[in-house]
Amino acid sequence: MIFACIAPHGGECLPEFAREHPERAARTRAAMAEMGRRLEALRPDVVVVANPHGLAVPGAFTVPLGAAAAGHLAEGEAVVTAAFPMDVDLAWTIAEEAAARGLPVAPVFFPPGAPVPLDWGALIPLYYLGRSFDPLPRVVLITPTREVPLEAQVALGHAVAEAAEASGRRVAFVASADQGHCHHPEGPYGYDEKSAEYDRFFCEAVAAGDLARLLKVDPELVERGKPDSLWQALILHGVLERVPMRGELLSYEVPTYFGMACAAYTPVGAAEEGAGTEGTAPDGRS
């Protein structure tokens, strides 16, 4: 396991979709580009993406298995496409490791010629974290379930880390995650002060290098703040329990109605020269 990160998936993370309002999400795009540069320099073999919007089997962690993953996003006349080979062996090993821990896991097989769909939750992070790399990394996609205790997310992270270590491949883990979705009264979920409160709680945990705090989150913050970051971040926490890494909160902003945070993680041995990179809690300004 050579790298990990928290990466948002809002449409304005893509330069092609931000041309009318380039100031929106500018810090986020810069942070995602920086994470991409860091990961590309490490030459990953595989990028594992935990994505809340992916293919889902109710009540189970879903792991699609196919030869390739592909998708496109369109906004107006702008179209962004991406396609990757998949690492079926690693995906299957993660599923086996998860099942061995008693976790509900659902491998979903795609026949030859039928690519696994890349939705915005995977394609947008991979735009920066693999799409332009040479050689192109393989991908593994995981959709968490919210129908299990939070501790089960951590256990899945253990499975991911141990499968990655056993594979002998250079593996990166991406927690695709947006923050609270109730920052603006004209947004689809209206306004609720708990979005800002959740985001502050989340970013302070990241900046402190203490994702374990997320296990103690007030359920009201989650219910009213409407984040989609908690579950993937706890999978990341499980990864970090097996592969200690130094984290850096690179950015946080609220350009529209939902928050977006970027954080990068480097294994401790490789990060010692960059000591002091744990980051600071964001101020919440967009």
CSV table of C-alpha atoms in Angstrom, one decimal:
chain,number,residue,atom,x,y,z
A,1,MET,CA,0.0,0.0,0.0
A,2,ILE,CA,1.9,3.1,-1.3
A,3,PHE,CA,-0.7,5.9,-1.0
A,4,ALA,CA,-4.2,6.8,0.2
A,5,CYS,CA,-6.4,9.8,0.0
A,6,ILE,CA,-9.8,11.4,0.5
A,7,ALA,CA,-11.0,12.8,-2.7
A,8,PRO,CA,-14.4,14.5,-3.5
A,9,HIS,CA,-16.6,13.8,-6.5
A,10,GLY,CA,-18.5,17.0,-7.1
A,11,GLY,CA,-18.9,17.9,-10.8
A,12,GLU,CA,-16.9,21.2,-10.5
A,13,CYS,CA,-13.9,19.2,-9.5
A,14,LEU,CA,-13.5,18.6,-13.3
A,15,PRO,CA,-12.0,21.6,-15.2
A,16,GLU,CA,-14.2,20.8,-18.1
A,17,PHE,CA,-17.3,21.4,-16.0
A,18,ALA,CA,-16.0,24.6,-14.3
A,19,ARG,CA,-15.5,26.9,-17.2
A,20,GLU,CA,-18.4,29.2,-16.5
A,21,HIS,CA,-17.4,29.6,-12.8
A,22,PRO,CA,-13.7,28.8,-12.6
A,23,GLU,CA,-13.4,30.3,-9.1
A,24,ARG,CA,-15.7,27.6,-7.7
A,25,ALA,CA,-13.9,24.6,-6.3
A,26,ALA,CA,-10.5,26.1,-7.5
A,27,ARG,CA,-8.8,25.0,-4.3
A,28,THR,CA,-10.3,21.6,-4.6
A,29,ARG,CA,-9.1,21.1,-8.1
A,30,ALA,CA,-5.6,22.3,-7.2
A,31,ALA,CA,-5.5,19.8,-4.3
A,32,MET,CA,-6.7,17.0,-6.4
A,33,ALA,CA,-4.1,17.8,-9.1
A,34,GLU,CA,-1.5,17.7,-6.3
A,35,MET,CA,-2.7,14.3,-5.1
A,36,GLY,CA,-2.5,13.1,-8.7
A,37,ARG,CA,1.1,14.3,-9.1
A,38,ARG,CA,2.1,12.6,-5.9
A,39,LEU,CA,0.4,9.3,-6.8
A,40,GLU,CA,1.7,9.3,-10.4
A,41,ALA,CA,5.3,9.7,-9.1
A,42,LEU,CA,4.7,6.5,-7.1
A,43,ARG,CA,3.7,4.5,-10.3
A,44,PRO,CA,0.8,2.6,-8.8
A,45,ASP,CA,-0.2,-0.8,-10.2
A,46,VAL,CA,-3.7,-0.6,-8.8
A,47,VAL,CA,-6.1,2.1,-7.5
A,48,VAL,CA,-8.8,0.9,-5.1
A,49,VAL,CA,-11.8,3.3,-5.0
A,50,ALA,CA,-14.4,3.1,-2.2
A,51,ASN,CA,-17.4,5.0,-3.8
A,52,PRO,CA,-20.8,5.7,-2.2
A,53,HIS,CA,-22.5,6.0,-5.5
A,54,GLY,CA,-21.3,2.8,-7.2
A,55,LEU,CA,-23.1,-0.5,-8.0
A,56,ALA,CA,-24.8,-1.6,-4.8
A,57,VAL,CA,-26.3,-4.8,-3.5
A,58,PRO,CA,-28.5,-3.9,-0.5
A,59,GLY,CA,-27.0,-4.9,2.9
A,60,ALA,CA,-23.6,-5.9,1.5
A,61,PHE,CA,-20.3,-4.4,0.5
A,62,THR,CA,-20.4,-4.6,-3.3
A,63,VAL,CA,-17.3,-5.6,-5.3
A,64,PRO,CA,-17.8,-5.6,-9.1
A,65,LEU,CA,-15.6,-8.1,-11.1
A,66,GLY,CA,-15.0,-7.5,-14.7
A,67,ALA,CA,-12.2,-7.1,-17.3
A,68,ALA,CA,-12.6,-3.3,-17.5
A,69,ALA,CA,-14.4,-0.3,-16.1
A,70,ALA,CA,-15.5,2.6,-18.2
A,71,GLY,CA,-17.8,5.6,-18.1
A,72,HIS,CA,-18.5,9.1,-19.1
A,73,LEU,CA,-19.9,12.3,-17.6
A,74,ALA,CA,-21.5,15.1,-19.6
A,75,GLU,CA,-22.5,18.7,-18.7
A,76,GLY,CA,-23.7,20.9,-21.5
A,77,GLU,CA,-21.3,20.4,-24.4
A,78,ALA,CA,-18.5,19.1,-22.2
A,79,VAL,CA,-18.0,15.3,-22.0
A,80,VAL,CA,-15.4,13.5,-19.9
A,81,THR,CA,-14.6,9.9,-20.5
A,82,ALA,CA,-12.4,7.3,-18.7
A,83,ALA,CA,-11.7,3.6,-19.0
A,84,PHE,CA,-9.4,1.3,-17.0
A,85,PRO,CA,-8.5,-2.3,-16.8
A,86,MET,CA,-9.7,-4.0,-13.6
A,87,ASP,CA,-7.6,-6.1,-11.2
A,88,VAL,CA,-10.0,-9.0,-10.8
A,89,ASP,CA,-7.6,-11.0,-8.7
A,90,LEU,CA,-7.1,-8.3,-6.1
A,91,ALA,CA,-10.9,-7.5,-6.0
A,92,TRP,CA,-11.7,-11.2,-5.4
A,93,THR,CA,-9.0,-11.4,-2.7
A,94,ILE,CA,-10.5,-8.3,-1.0
A,95,ALA,CA,-14.0,-10.0,-1.1
A,96,GLU,CA,-12.5,-13.2,0.3
A,97,GLU,CA,-10.8,-11.3,3.1
A,98,ALA,CA,-14.0,-9.5,3.9
A,99,ALA,CA,-16.0,-12.7,4.0
A,100,ALA,CA,-13.4,-14.3,6.3
A,101,ARG,CA,-14.1,-11.5,8.7
A,102,GLY,CA,-17.8,-12.2,8.7
A,103,LEU,CA,-18.6,-9.1,6.6
A,104,PRO,CA,-21.5,-9.2,4.1
A,105,VAL,CA,-19.9,-8.9,0.7
A,106,ALA,CA,-21.4,-9.3,-2.7
A,107,PRO,CA,-19.1,-9.9,-5.7
A,108,VAL,CA,-20.9,-9.0,-8.9
A,109,PHE,CA,-19.6,-10.6,-12.1
A,110,PHE,CA,-19.7,-8.8,-15.4
A,111,PRO,CA,-19.3,-10.9,-18.6
A,112,PRO,CA,-16.6,-10.3,-21.2
A,113,GLY,CA,-17.4,-7.2,-23.3
A,114,ALA,CA,-19.5,-5.6,-20.6
A,115,PRO,CA,-17.5,-3.0,-18.7
A,116,VAL,CA,-18.2,-2.2,-15.1
A,117,PRO,CA,-19.8,1.3,-15.1
A,118,LEU,CA,-17.8,4.2,-13.8
A,119,ASP,CA,-20.2,6.7,-12.2
A,120,TRP,CA,-19.2,10.2,-11.0
A,121,GLY,CA,-18.2,8.9,-7.6
A,122,ALA,CA,-15.4,6.9,-9.1
A,123,LEU,CA,-14.7,8.7,-12.4
A,124,ILE,CA,-14.1,12.1,-10.9
A,125,PRO,CA,-11.4,11.0,-8.4
A,126,LEU,CA,-9.8,8.8,-11.1
A,127,TYR,CA,-9.7,11.8,-13.5
A,128,TYR,CA,-6.8,13.0,-11.3
A,129,LEU,CA,-5.7,9.7,-9.8
A,130,GLY,CA,-5.0,7.5,-12.8
A,131,ARG,CA,-6.7,8.6,-16.0
A,132,SER,CA,-3.6,10.3,-17.5
A,133,PHE,CA,-1.0,8.0,-15.9
A,134,ASP,CA,1.4,6.0,-18.1
A,135,PRO,CA,1.1,3.1,-17.6
A,136,LEU,CA,-2.6,3.2,-16.8
A,137,PRO,CA,-3.2,1.6,-13.4
A,138,ARG,CA,-5.8,-1.2,-12.9
A,139,VAL,CA,-8.7,-0.4,-10.7
A,140,VAL,CA,-10.8,-2.1,-8.0
A,141,LEU,CA,-14.2,-0.6,-7.1
A,142,ILE,CA,-16.0,-1.1,-3.8
A,143,THR,CA,-19.4,0.3,-2.7
A,144,PRO,CA,-19.9,0.4,1.0
A,145,THR,CA,-23.1,-0.5,2.7
A,146,ARG,CA,-24.6,1.7,5.5
A,147,GLU,CA,-26.7,-1.2,6.8
A,148,VAL,CA,-23.9,-2.5,9.1
A,149,PRO,CA,-22.2,-1.0,12.2
A,150,LEU,CA,-19.5,1.6,11.6
A,151,GLU,CA,-17.0,-0.8,12.9
A,152,ALA,CA,-17.6,-3.1,9.9
A,153,GLN,CA,-16.3,-0.3,7.6
A,154,VAL,CA,-13.1,-0.4,9.6
A,155,ALA,CA,-12.9,-4.2,9.3
A,156,LEU,CA,-13.3,-3.9,5.5
A,157,GLY,CA,-10.4,-1.5,5.5
A,158,HIS,CA,-8.3,-4.2,7.2
A,159,ALA,CA,-9.3,-6.6,4.5
A,160,VAL,CA,-8.3,-4.1,1.8
A,161,ALA,CA,-4.9,-3.5,3.3
A,162,GLU,CA,-4.1,-7.1,3.9
A,163,ALA,CA,-5.2,-8.1,0.4
A,164,ALA,CA,-3.1,-5.3,-1.0
A,165,GLU,CA,0.0,-6.3,1.0
A,166,ALA,CA,-0.4,-9.9,0.0
A,167,SER,CA,-0.7,-9.1,-3.7
A,168,GLY,CA,2.8,-7.8,-4.1
A,169,ARG,CA,1.3,-4.9,-6.1
A,170,ARG,CA,1.8,-1.2,-5.6
A,171,VAL,CA,-1.7,-0.3,-4.4
A,172,ALA,CA,-3.3,3.1,-3.7
A,173,PHE,CA,-6.6,3.5,-1.8
A,174,VAL,CA,-9.1,6.3,-2.6
A,175,ALA,CA,-12.0,7.2,-0.3
A,176,SER,CA,-14.3,9.0,-2.7
A,177,ALA,CA,-16.2,11.4,-0.4
A,178,ASP,CA,-18.2,14.6,-0.3
A,179,GLN,CA,-19.1,16.3,3.0
A,180,GLY,CA,-22.3,17.7,4.3
A,181,HIS,CA,-25.0,18.4,1.7
A,182,CYS,CA,-27.1,21.0,3.5
A,183,HIS,CA,-24.9,24.1,3.3
A,184,HIS,CA,-27.2,26.3,1.2
A,185,PRO,CA,-31.0,26.9,1.4
A,186,GLU,CA,-31.4,26.6,-2.3
A,187,GLY,CA,-29.6,23.2,-2.5
A,188,PRO,CA,-31.6,20.1,-3.1
A,189,TYR,CA,-31.6,19.2,0.6
A,190,GLY,CA,-32.1,22.7,2.0
A,191,TYR,CA,-30.1,24.3,4.8
A,192,ASP,CA,-29.1,22.7,8.1
A,193,GLU,CA,-26.4,24.0,10.4
A,194,LYS,CA,-25.4,20.5,11.1
A,195,SER,CA,-23.7,20.2,7.7
A,196,ALA,CA,-21.1,22.8,8.8
A,197,GLU,CA,-20.8,21.1,12.2
A,198,TYR,CA,-20.2,17.7,10.6
A,199,ASP,CA,-17.7,19.1,8.2
A,200,ARG,CA,-15.8,20.7,11.0
A,201,PHE,CA,-15.8,17.5,13.0
A,202,PHE,CA,-14.6,15.5,10.0
A,203,CYS,CA,-11.8,17.9,9.0
A,204,GLU,CA,-10.5,18.2,12.5
A,205,ALA,CA,-10.3,14.4,12.7
A,206,VAL,CA,-8.4,14.3,9.5
A,207,ALA,CA,-6.1,17.2,10.4
A,208,ALA,CA,-5.4,15.5,13.8
A,209,GLY,CA,-4.6,12.2,12.2
A,210,ASP,CA,-7.3,10.6,14.2
A,211,LEU,CA,-10.0,9.1,12.0
A,212,ALA,CA,-11.0,6.9,14.9
A,213,ARG,CA,-13.0,9.9,16.1
A,214,LEU,CA,-15.4,9.2,13.3
A,215,LEU,CA,-16.6,6.1,15.1
A,216,LYS,CA,-18.0,8.4,17.8
A,217,VAL,CA,-19.8,10.8,15.5
A,218,ASP,CA,-23.2,12.1,16.8
A,219,PRO,CA,-25.8,10.3,14.6
A,220,GLU,CA,-27.7,13.6,14.4
A,221,LEU,CA,-24.8,15.2,12.6
A,222,VAL,CA,-25.0,12.4,10.0
A,223,GLU,CA,-28.8,12.4,9.7
A,224,ARG,CA,-29.2,16.2,9.4
A,225,GLY,CA,-25.8,17.1,7.8
A,226,LYS,CA,-26.2,14.5,5.1
A,227,PRO,CA,-22.6,13.7,4.3
A,228,ASP,CA,-21.5,10.8,2.2
A,229,SER,CA,-18.0,10.7,3.5
A,230,LEU,CA,-18.3,8.8,6.8
A,231,TRP,CA,-18.3,5.2,5.5
A,232,GLN,CA,-15.4,5.5,3.1
A,233,ALA,CA,-13.3,7.4,5.6
A,234,LEU,CA,-13.8,4.6,8.1
A,235,ILE,CA,-12.7,2.1,5.5
A,236,LEU,CA,-9.6,4.3,5.1
A,237,HIS,CA,-9.2,4.3,8.9
A,238,GLY,CA,-9.1,0.5,8.7
A,239,VAL,CA,-6.4,0.6,6.0
A,240,LEU,CA,-4.4,3.0,8.1
A,241,GLU,CA,-4.6,0.7,11.1
A,242,ARG,CA,-2.8,-1.9,9.1
A,243,VAL,CA,-0.5,0.4,7.1
A,244,PRO,CA,0.4,3.5,9.2
A,245,MET,CA,0.5,6.6,7.2
A,246,ARG,CA,1.0,10.3,7.7
A,247,GLY,CA,-1.9,12.4,6.6
A,248,GLU,CA,-2.2,15.9,5.2
A,249,LEU,CA,-5.4,17.9,4.9
A,250,LEU,CA,-4.9,19.7,1.6
A,251,SER,CA,-8.1,21.7,1.2
A,252,TYR,CA,-11.7,22.2,2.3
A,253,GLU,CA,-14.3,24.4,0.8
A,254,VAL,CA,-18.0,24.8,0.2
A,255,PRO,CA,-18.3,26.1,-3.4
A,256,THR,CA,-22.0,25.2,-3.7
A,257,TYR,CA,-24.4,23.4,-1.3
A,258,PHE,CA,-22.0,20.6,-0.2
A,259,GLY,CA,-18.6,20.5,1.4
A,260,MET,CA,-15.5,19.0,-0.3
A,261,ALA,CA,-12.2,18.0,1.5
A,262,CYS,CA,-9.0,16.6,0.1
A,263,ALA,CA,-6.4,14.7,2.1
A,264,ALA,CA,-3.3,12.7,1.1
A,265,TYR,CA,-1.7,9.9,3.1
A,266,THR,CA,1.8,8.5,2.7
A,267,PRO,CA,3.2,5.5,4.5
A,268,VAL,CA,5.1,6.6,7.6
A,269,GLY,CA,8.5,5.3,6.5
A,270,ALA,CA,8.2,7.2,3.2
A,271,ALA,CA,6.8,10.4,4.9
A,272,GLU,CA,9.5,11.0,7.5
A,273,GLU,CA,11.2,13.6,5.4
A,274,GLY,CA,7.9,15.5,5.1
A,275,ALA,CA,7.3,15.6,8.8
A,276,GLY,CA,4.9,18.3,9.9
A,277,THR,CA,2.4,17.7,7.1
A,278,GLU,CA,-0.6,16.7,9.2
A,279,GLY,CA,-2.5,19.9,8.0
A,280,THR,CA,-4.7,22.3,9.9
A,281,ALA,CA,-8.4,22.4,10.5
A,282,PRO,CA,-10.2,24.4,7.7
A,283,ASP,CA,-11.9,27.7,8.3
A,284,GLY,CA,-15.0,26.7,6.3
A,285,ARG,CA,-14.8,29.6,3.8
A,286,SER,CA,-15.6,28.9,0.2
